[in-house]
Short mmCIF file of C-alpha atoms in Angstrom, two decimals:
data_model
loop_
_atom_site.label_atom_id
_atom_site.label_comp_id
_atom_site.label_asym_id
_atom_site.label_seq_id
_atom_site.Cartn_x
_atom_site.Cartn_y
_atom_site.Cartn_z
CA MET A 1 71.64 106.81 -61.20
CA THR A 2 68.07 106.01 -62.23
CA LEU A 3 66.34 107.87 -65.06
CA ARG A 4 64.15 109.62 -62.48
CA ALA A 5 67.25 110.81 -60.61
CA HIS A 6 68.75 112.06 -63.88
CA PHE A 7 65.53 113.92 -64.66
CA ARG A 8 65.67 115.60 -61.26
CA GLU A 9 69.35 116.55 -61.60
CA ASN A 10 68.78 117.83 -65.13
CA LEU A 11 65.90 120.00 -63.98
CA ILE A 12 67.84 121.41 -61.02
CA LEU A 13 70.65 122.42 -63.37
CA ALA A 14 68.59 123.46 -66.36
CA LEU A 15 65.68 125.38 -64.84
CA PRO A 16 67.72 128.39 -63.64
CA VAL A 17 69.54 128.51 -67.00
CA MET A 18 66.25 128.24 -68.88
CA LEU A 19 64.83 131.13 -66.87
CA SER A 20 68.09 133.09 -67.23
CA ASN A 21 68.12 132.57 -71.01
CA LEU A 22 64.45 133.46 -71.12
CA GLY A 23 65.34 136.66 -69.30
CA HIS A 24 68.06 137.38 -71.87
CA VAL A 25 65.54 137.00 -74.69
CA LEU A 26 62.89 138.94 -72.80
CA MET A 27 65.29 141.88 -72.74
CA GLY A 28 65.18 141.79 -76.53
CA VAL A 29 61.43 141.13 -76.56
CA THR A 30 60.86 144.11 -74.27
CA ASP A 31 62.96 146.33 -76.53
CA THR A 32 61.08 145.05 -79.60
CA MET A 33 57.65 145.59 -78.07
CA MET A 34 58.45 149.08 -76.81
CA VAL A 35 60.18 150.06 -80.06
CA GLY A 36 57.23 148.61 -82.00
CA HIS A 37 55.07 151.43 -80.66
CA LEU A 38 57.33 153.85 -82.54
CA GLY A 39 56.22 152.27 -85.86
CA ALA A 40 57.15 149.54 -88.35
CA GLU A 41 60.14 151.53 -89.65
CA SER A 42 61.77 151.76 -86.21
CA LEU A 43 61.06 148.08 -85.60
CA ALA A 44 62.68 147.16 -88.91
CA ALA A 45 65.69 149.37 -88.08
CA ALA A 46 66.22 147.62 -84.75
CA GLY A 47 66.02 144.23 -86.45
CA LEU A 48 68.46 145.30 -89.17
CA ALA A 49 71.00 146.64 -86.66
CA LEU A 50 70.83 143.38 -84.75
CA VAL A 51 71.61 141.48 -87.97
CA VAL A 52 75.15 142.84 -87.68
CA PHE A 53 75.39 142.89 -83.88
CA ASN A 54 74.00 139.43 -83.12
CA VAL A 55 76.42 137.60 -85.38
CA PHE A 56 79.43 138.95 -83.50
CA MET A 57 77.80 138.81 -80.07
CA LEU A 58 76.94 135.15 -80.56
CA PHE A 59 80.46 134.40 -81.76
CA GLY A 60 81.78 135.92 -78.52
CA ILE A 61 79.29 133.97 -76.43
CA GLY A 62 80.24 130.79 -78.30
CA VAL A 63 83.92 131.34 -77.52
CA SER A 64 83.08 131.82 -73.82
CA PHE A 65 81.23 128.48 -73.85
CA ALA A 66 84.62 126.73 -74.03
CA MET A 67 85.02 127.38 -70.31
CA THR A 68 82.07 125.23 -69.26
CA PRO A 69 83.18 121.77 -70.46
CA LEU A 70 86.72 122.37 -69.18
CA VAL A 71 85.48 123.48 -65.74
CA ALA A 72 82.92 120.64 -65.63
CA ALA A 73 85.51 117.99 -66.53
CA ALA A 74 87.93 119.36 -63.93
CA HIS A 75 85.10 119.39 -61.39
CA GLY A 76 84.30 115.76 -62.17
CA ALA A 77 87.98 114.87 -61.72
CA GLY A 78 88.24 116.91 -58.48
CA ASP A 79 90.95 119.19 -59.96
CA ASN A 80 90.41 122.57 -58.26
CA THR A 81 93.70 124.00 -59.53
CA THR A 82 92.58 123.63 -63.14
CA ILE A 83 89.17 125.12 -62.32
CA ALA A 84 90.77 128.35 -61.06
CA ALA A 85 93.17 128.39 -64.02
CA VAL A 86 90.30 128.13 -66.52
CA LEU A 87 88.65 131.18 -64.94
CA ARG A 88 91.88 133.19 -65.08
CA HIS A 89 92.62 132.25 -68.68
CA GLY A 90 88.97 132.65 -69.71
CA LEU A 91 88.93 136.25 -68.49
CA VAL A 92 91.89 137.10 -70.71
CA VAL A 93 90.48 135.34 -73.79
CA ASN A 94 87.01 136.83 -73.44
CA MET A 95 88.11 140.40 -72.72
CA LEU A 96 90.49 140.49 -75.69
CA ASN A 97 87.79 138.93 -77.85
CA ALA A 98 85.28 141.58 -76.73
CA LEU A 99 87.55 144.47 -77.72
CA VAL A 100 88.24 142.93 -81.12
CA LEU A 101 84.53 142.35 -81.73
CA VAL A 102 83.64 145.96 -80.86
CA GLY A 103 86.07 147.11 -83.53
CA VAL A 104 84.73 144.63 -86.08
CA VAL A 105 81.11 145.66 -85.45
CA SER A 106 82.04 149.35 -85.74
CA ILE A 107 83.57 148.67 -89.15
CA GLY A 108 81.00 146.08 -90.23
CA LYS A 109 78.04 148.42 -89.69
CA HIS A 110 78.71 149.95 -93.11
CA ALA A 111 77.62 146.64 -94.66
CA LEU A 112 74.05 147.79 -94.02
CA TYR A 113 74.33 150.03 -97.08
CA TYR A 114 74.88 146.97 -99.29
CA MET A 115 71.95 144.89 -98.06
CA GLY A 116 69.28 146.43 -100.26
CA GLN A 117 67.49 148.10 -97.34
CA SER A 118 65.71 151.46 -97.37
CA ASN A 119 67.74 154.54 -96.46
CA ALA A 120 65.17 155.54 -93.84
CA VAL A 121 65.62 152.24 -92.00
CA ILE A 122 69.43 152.42 -92.21
CA ALA A 123 69.41 155.99 -90.86
CA GLN A 124 67.76 154.75 -87.66
CA ALA A 125 69.75 151.52 -87.45
CA LEU A 126 73.26 153.05 -87.43
CA PRO A 127 73.01 155.16 -84.22
CA PHE A 128 71.40 152.19 -82.47
CA LEU A 129 74.27 149.92 -83.54
CA ASP A 130 76.96 152.42 -82.50
CA ILE A 131 75.75 152.27 -78.89
CA VAL A 132 74.88 148.58 -78.65
CA ALA A 133 78.29 147.56 -80.06
CA TRP A 134 80.00 148.67 -76.85
CA SER A 135 77.74 146.40 -74.79
CA LEU A 136 79.89 143.51 -76.08
CA VAL A 137 82.43 144.31 -73.35
CA PRO A 138 80.04 143.85 -70.40
CA ILE A 139 78.39 140.90 -72.17
CA MET A 140 81.71 139.04 -72.32
CA ILE A 141 82.52 139.82 -68.68
CA PHE A 142 79.12 138.47 -67.69
CA GLN A 143 79.58 135.39 -69.87
CA THR A 144 82.98 134.60 -68.35
CA PHE A 145 81.58 134.30 -64.85
CA LYS A 146 78.31 132.74 -66.01
CA GLN A 147 80.04 129.91 -67.88
CA PHE A 148 82.45 129.38 -64.99
CA ALA A 149 79.57 129.11 -62.51
CA GLU A 150 77.63 126.75 -64.79
CA GLY A 151 80.67 124.51 -65.13
CA MET A 152 80.59 124.22 -61.33
CA SER A 153 76.91 123.19 -61.57
CA ASN A 154 75.80 126.50 -60.03
CA THR A 155 73.22 127.98 -62.37
CA ARG A 156 71.25 130.10 -59.90
CA VAL A 157 73.58 133.10 -59.69
CA ALA A 158 73.11 134.11 -63.33
CA LEU A 159 69.34 133.83 -62.92
CA ILE A 160 69.35 136.30 -60.02
CA VAL A 161 71.40 138.77 -62.03
CA MET A 162 69.23 138.38 -65.14
CA VAL A 163 65.97 139.01 -63.26
CA ALA A 164 67.37 142.23 -61.81
CA ALA A 165 68.79 143.31 -65.19
CA ASN A 166 65.44 142.80 -66.93
CA ALA A 167 63.63 144.90 -64.37
CA LEU A 168 66.23 147.62 -64.87
CA ASN A 169 65.93 147.36 -68.67
CA VAL A 170 62.14 147.82 -68.63
CA LEU A 171 62.48 150.90 -66.43
CA LEU A 172 65.24 152.42 -68.56
CA ASN A 173 63.31 151.71 -71.78
CA TYR A 174 60.33 153.56 -70.35
CA VAL A 175 62.52 156.51 -69.39
CA PHE A 176 64.81 156.71 -72.44
CA ILE A 177 62.52 155.69 -75.33
CA TYR A 178 59.48 157.77 -74.44
CA GLY A 179 61.05 160.48 -72.28
CA HIS A 180 60.03 160.43 -68.61
CA TYR A 181 61.34 161.79 -65.31
CA GLY A 182 62.88 164.78 -67.04
CA MET A 183 64.62 162.80 -69.80
CA PRO A 184 64.07 163.66 -73.49
CA ALA A 185 62.35 161.05 -75.67
CA LEU A 186 65.25 159.34 -77.47
CA GLY A 187 63.20 156.82 -79.45
CA LEU A 188 65.17 153.91 -80.86
CA THR A 189 68.45 155.31 -79.54
CA GLY A 190 66.94 155.25 -76.06
CA ALA A 191 66.41 151.49 -76.35
CA ALA A 192 70.11 151.12 -77.17
CA TRP A 193 71.18 153.11 -74.10
CA ALA A 194 68.82 151.09 -71.90
CA THR A 195 70.30 147.82 -73.20
CA PHE A 196 73.88 149.01 -72.75
CA THR A 197 73.29 150.20 -69.18
CA SER A 198 71.51 146.98 -68.22
CA ARG A 199 74.39 144.89 -69.56
CA VAL A 200 76.96 146.89 -67.60
CA PHE A 201 74.91 146.14 -64.49
CA MET A 202 74.85 142.42 -65.42
CA ALA A 203 78.63 142.25 -65.74
CA LEU A 204 79.36 144.04 -62.47
CA ALA A 205 76.75 142.10 -60.50
CA MET A 206 77.83 138.68 -61.82
CA ALA A 207 81.52 139.31 -61.13
CA ALA A 208 80.78 140.61 -57.63
CA LEU A 209 78.60 137.62 -56.71
CA VAL A 210 81.08 135.02 -57.97
CA TYR A 211 83.84 136.74 -56.02
CA ALA A 212 81.82 137.13 -52.80
CA LEU A 213 79.78 133.93 -52.49
CA PRO A 214 81.26 131.22 -50.23
CA PHE A 215 80.53 128.56 -52.88
CA PHE A 216 83.26 130.05 -55.11
CA ARG A 217 85.68 131.15 -52.39
CA GLY A 218 88.21 128.44 -53.16
CA PHE A 219 88.63 129.71 -56.72
CA ARG A 220 89.42 133.38 -56.10
CA ALA A 221 92.85 132.74 -57.57
CA GLY A 222 91.02 132.85 -60.89
CA PHE A 223 90.58 136.61 -60.40
CA GLY A 224 94.33 137.14 -60.19
CA THR A 225 97.09 137.47 -62.76
CA GLY A 226 99.14 134.39 -61.91
CA ALA A 227 101.11 132.23 -64.31
CA TYR A 228 99.49 131.66 -67.67
CA SER A 229 99.67 128.44 -69.65
CA ARG A 230 99.93 128.43 -73.43
CA PRO A 231 98.42 124.90 -73.67
CA LEU A 232 95.37 126.02 -71.68
CA PHE A 233 94.91 129.05 -73.94
CA ARG A 234 95.09 126.67 -76.90
CA ARG A 235 92.46 124.38 -75.36
CA LEU A 236 90.11 127.30 -74.70
CA LEU A 237 90.52 128.59 -78.24
CA GLY A 238 90.41 125.08 -79.73
CA ILE A 239 86.94 124.57 -78.25
CA GLY A 240 85.82 128.20 -78.20
CA ILE A 241 86.49 129.26 -81.79
CA PRO A 242 84.62 126.31 -83.39
CA SER A 243 81.80 126.86 -80.87
CA GLY A 244 81.66 130.53 -81.84
CA VAL A 245 81.68 129.56 -85.51
CA GLN A 246 78.73 127.22 -84.85
CA PHE A 247 76.81 130.15 -83.41
CA ILE A 248 77.75 132.33 -86.40
CA PHE A 249 76.65 129.75 -88.96
CA GLU A 250 73.25 129.37 -87.32
CA ALA A 251 72.65 132.97 -86.26
CA ALA A 252 73.92 134.41 -89.53
CA ALA A 253 71.53 132.12 -91.40
CA PHE A 254 68.57 133.59 -89.54
CA ASP A 255 69.99 137.10 -89.82
CA PHE A 256 70.49 136.72 -93.57
CA SER A 257 66.91 135.51 -93.81
CA LEU A 258 65.92 138.86 -92.25
CA VAL A 259 67.92 140.66 -94.94
CA MET A 260 66.12 138.67 -97.65
CA MET A 261 62.78 139.49 -96.03
CA GLY A 262 63.79 143.16 -96.20
CA TRP A 263 63.91 142.85 -99.98
CA PHE A 264 60.13 142.48 -99.81
CA GLY A 265 59.81 145.73 -97.80
CA ALA A 266 59.91 147.09 -94.24
CA ARG A 267 56.52 145.63 -93.22
CA VAL A 268 57.51 142.11 -94.29
CA GLN A 269 60.78 142.55 -92.40
CA ALA A 270 58.88 143.69 -89.31
CA ALA A 271 56.62 140.61 -89.49
CA HIS A 272 59.69 138.40 -89.72
CA GLN A 273 61.23 140.15 -86.72
CA ILE A 274 58.12 139.56 -84.61
CA ALA A 275 57.83 135.85 -85.48
CA LEU A 276 61.55 135.24 -85.00
CA ASN A 277 61.52 137.13 -81.71
CA LEU A 278 58.78 134.85 -80.39
CA ALA A 279 60.51 131.72 -81.72
CA SER A 280 63.68 132.79 -79.93
CA LEU A 281 61.82 132.53 -76.62
CA SER A 282 61.42 128.78 -77.03
CA TYR A 283 64.93 128.35 -78.45
CA MET A 284 66.70 130.20 -75.66
CA THR A 285 64.63 128.46 -73.01
CA THR A 286 65.54 125.06 -74.44
CA ALA A 287 69.15 126.24 -74.58
CA GLY A 288 68.98 125.93 -70.79
CA LEU A 289 68.61 122.18 -71.27
CA GLY A 290 71.56 122.40 -73.64
CA ALA A 291 73.63 124.12 -70.97
CA ALA A 292 72.76 121.32 -68.57
CA ALA A 293 73.86 118.82 -71.25
CA THR A 294 77.28 120.49 -71.56
CA VAL A 295 77.77 120.46 -67.78
CA ARG A 296 76.57 116.91 -67.15
CA VAL A 297 78.36 115.38 -70.14
CA GLY A 298 81.56 117.23 -69.22
CA TYR A 299 81.27 116.12 -65.60
CA TYR A 300 80.81 112.44 -66.50
CA LEU A 301 83.60 112.72 -69.07
CA GLY A 302 85.91 113.82 -66.24
CA ARG A 303 84.74 110.86 -64.15
CA GLY A 304 84.97 108.40 -67.06
CA ASP A 305 81.33 107.32 -66.55
CA GLY A 306 79.80 106.69 -69.98
CA ILE A 307 76.67 104.93 -68.70
CA ASN A 308 75.41 107.89 -66.67
CA MET A 309 76.54 110.26 -69.42
CA ARG A 310 74.21 108.56 -71.89
CA ARG A 311 71.32 108.38 -69.44
CA ALA A 312 71.63 112.08 -68.59
CA THR A 313 71.84 113.06 -72.27
CA TYR A 314 68.87 111.04 -73.49
CA THR A 315 66.78 112.30 -70.58
CA LEU A 316 67.63 115.88 -71.58
CA ILE A 317 66.66 115.21 -75.20
CA ALA A 318 63.30 113.82 -74.05
CA MET A 319 62.74 116.90 -71.87
CA ALA A 320 63.54 119.19 -74.81
CA MET A 321 61.11 117.35 -77.09
CA ALA A 322 58.32 117.63 -74.52
CA PHE A 323 58.89 121.36 -73.95
CA MET A 324 59.14 122.20 -77.65
CA SER A 325 55.96 120.25 -78.38
CA ILE A 326 54.13 122.55 -75.97
CA CYS A 327 55.68 125.61 -77.64
CA ALA A 328 54.63 124.32 -81.07
CA VAL A 329 51.02 124.01 -79.94
CA ILE A 330 51.07 127.54 -78.46
CA PHE A 331 52.48 129.06 -81.66
CA VAL A 332 49.91 127.32 -83.86
CA VAL A 333 46.85 127.89 -81.65
CA PHE A 334 47.63 131.54 -80.81
CA HIS A 335 49.33 132.55 -84.06
CA GLU A 336 46.83 135.37 -84.67
CA VAL A 337 47.02 136.79 -81.15
CA LEU A 338 50.74 136.80 -80.32
CA PRO A 339 51.85 139.26 -83.06
CA THR A 340 49.38 141.88 -81.76
CA TRP A 341 51.51 142.16 -78.63
CA TYR A 342 54.05 143.95 -80.82
CA VAL A 343 52.15 145.98 -83.41
CA ARG A 344 48.58 146.65 -84.61
CA ASP A 345 49.57 147.28 -88.23
CA ALA A 346 47.11 145.34 -90.40
CA ASN A 347 49.83 144.93 -93.04
CA VAL A 348 52.23 143.27 -90.56
CA VAL A 349 50.15 141.05 -88.26
CA PRO A 350 48.72 138.57 -90.85
CA LEU A 351 52.15 137.64 -92.24
CA ALA A 352 53.65 137.38 -88.73
CA ALA A 353 50.78 135.03 -87.83
CA THR A 354 51.53 132.82 -90.84
CA LEU A 355 55.23 132.71 -90.00
CA LEU A 356 54.40 131.66 -86.43
CA ILE A 357 52.68 128.53 -87.77
CA ILE A 358 55.90 127.64 -89.60
CA ALA A 359 57.82 128.35 -86.38
CA GLY A 360 55.58 125.78 -84.72
CA VAL A 361 56.63 123.23 -87.34
CA PHE A 362 60.36 123.56 -86.61
CA GLN A 363 60.15 123.52 -82.80
CA LEU A 364 61.08 119.83 -82.40
CA SER A 365 64.07 120.12 -84.74
CA ASP A 366 65.22 123.25 -82.91
CA GLY A 367 65.05 121.53 -79.52
CA MET A 368 66.89 118.46 -80.78
CA GLN A 369 69.73 120.37 -82.39
CA VAL A 370 70.42 122.67 -79.43
CA VAL A 371 70.69 119.81 -76.91
CA CYS A 372 72.77 117.61 -79.22
CA ALA A 373 75.18 120.43 -80.09
CA SER A 374 75.59 121.27 -76.39
CA ALA A 375 76.18 117.64 -75.40
CA LEU A 376 78.84 117.36 -78.11
CA ARG A 377 80.44 120.51 -76.69
CA GLY A 378 80.58 118.75 -73.31
CA LEU A 379 82.50 115.98 -75.08
CA GLN A 380 84.77 118.72 -76.51
CA ASP A 381 83.64 117.64 -79.99
CA VAL A 382 83.00 120.90 -81.87
CA LYS A 383 84.71 120.86 -85.28
CA ILE A 384 82.66 118.25 -87.16
CA PRO A 385 79.37 119.61 -85.72
CA SER A 386 80.36 123.05 -87.04
CA LEU A 387 80.67 121.56 -90.52
CA PHE A 388 77.25 119.90 -90.23
CA ILE A 389 75.66 123.23 -89.25
CA PHE A 390 77.33 125.09 -92.11
CA LEU A 391 76.24 122.57 -94.74
CA SER A 392 72.67 122.29 -93.45
CA TYR A 393 72.00 126.03 -93.45
CA TRP A 394 74.31 127.58 -96.01
CA ALA A 395 74.58 124.82 -98.62
CA ILE A 396 70.94 123.66 -98.45
CA GLY A 397 68.51 125.64 -96.26
CA LEU A 398 69.21 129.23 -97.34
CA PRO A 399 69.61 128.51 -101.07
CA LEU A 400 66.33 126.57 -100.95
CA GLY A 401 64.65 129.46 -99.12
CA TYR A 402 65.91 131.95 -101.70
CA TRP A 403 64.68 129.77 -104.56
CA LEU A 404 61.26 129.31 -102.98
CA GLY A 405 60.94 132.98 -102.06
CA PHE A 406 62.16 134.66 -105.22
CA ARG A 407 62.23 132.09 -108.03
CA ALA A 408 59.32 129.74 -107.32
CA GLY A 409 57.00 132.60 -106.37
CA VAL A 410 56.21 131.36 -102.86
CA GLY A 411 57.18 134.74 -101.38
CA PRO A 412 58.34 135.49 -97.81
CA VAL A 413 56.92 132.20 -96.50
CA GLY A 414 59.30 130.29 -98.79
CA ILE A 415 62.33 131.72 -97.00
CA TRP A 416 61.02 130.29 -93.74
CA TRP A 417 60.45 126.85 -95.26
CA GLY A 418 64.12 126.88 -96.23
CA LEU A 419 64.97 127.51 -92.57
CA VAL A 420 62.79 124.55 -91.57
CA VAL A 421 64.79 122.28 -93.87
CA GLY A 422 68.11 123.62 -92.53
CA LEU A 423 67.07 123.09 -88.91
CA THR A 424 65.81 119.57 -89.55
CA LEU A 425 69.00 118.50 -91.34
CA THR A 426 71.12 120.00 -88.54
CA ALA A 427 69.17 118.17 -85.84
CA THR A 428 69.42 114.84 -87.65
CA ALA A 429 73.16 115.08 -88.31
CA LEU A 430 74.00 116.20 -84.76
CA PHE A 431 71.93 113.43 -83.18
CA ILE A 432 73.71 110.78 -85.25
CA ARG A 433 77.10 112.29 -84.36
CA LEU A 434 76.22 112.42 -80.66
CA ARG A 435 75.16 108.76 -80.52
CA TRP A 436 78.42 107.76 -82.22
CA ALA A 437 80.54 109.90 -79.89
CA MET A 438 78.91 108.67 -76.67
CA ARG A 439 79.28 105.01 -77.63
CA ARG A 440 83.05 105.53 -77.49
CA ILE A 441 82.88 106.33 -73.74
CA PRO A 442 82.80 103.07 -71.69
#
């Protein structure tokens, strides 16, 4: 295939995932904007609750990502029996994982008391977390069918579901947070109920579409309870657990940065939440290109075609760099305007605007690392990349951010410069690893 053909195929695969991921983030952005009108304290409480929740949610999502390279490789090899088996085994792994994670979040919520946060913020965060924790079950059901469909190079179904779920979430936020159509105003708790209900809808709709659509008809055996294979469970866990750990290392780094920002006070924490929420829009959108990298690399791995694998991957990296360059310009040029979409607090907006400039600086590194990590996942290479991510953030980036913020007197901005260093080191290490790994495929 020519580079132009690869660009076209990448875009066909990635665009629905980019929009779907954007929809996933917009659900959080919508919650944040609507909660922001309740005040900085409620906004800080939502951010603090998500510190605990997001770590475990992203671990679960990372485990579910193991399905995609296995389905894509089987698709490339024309092995429909294995494709159905991966769906069947993936359902078991992801449902059991979801139940375990709900229990862990329910216990782990008490860690909020030991994070140096104000009691007023914690008092609002705990009820929010109690409700959102149970949304892990529908999230993992949705992820099972989403990753299966993506492995089959069908990325449009999840987009349809996500658009509908976002519309539902906005409506339910309006009803539950502020109290409309006869409902009492539930405030922050209302946002949690809106999110939970929307995610239940996502799970049911995604499962129903995959079961009903003719495109997937030949794989309905994956919905059954046929014979299970211990080696296939091991393969799913062997890829899934390191992938989940990758997500934890990165997400927990950003979540811990929120905790450190909270040591400066609720308004600083709220500014951090706004800037990070906006930065997540570009990250999750570029993650659509990463999803395409996993699918295309896995597919060509199954076919044993290293030449087209490399062409597809380098085209995706170029696309990510172009998109993130645009995002960087937007963050820098409109850094004073974007935070006002969330709050009007004069003590919050200026710091959020400064942090957005730093977010603009790390856009290219963020785009590089997400595509490279995803391509390595398509090669089923996940253990060494997990080590790179851990060292970059936890051995270098976060300690540097702490030193700059609290020892060198730089303040909250110093914590973000530590994140910039961690992201840049991660991107560099993963790119070098990816080039080495792809050269081994003839």
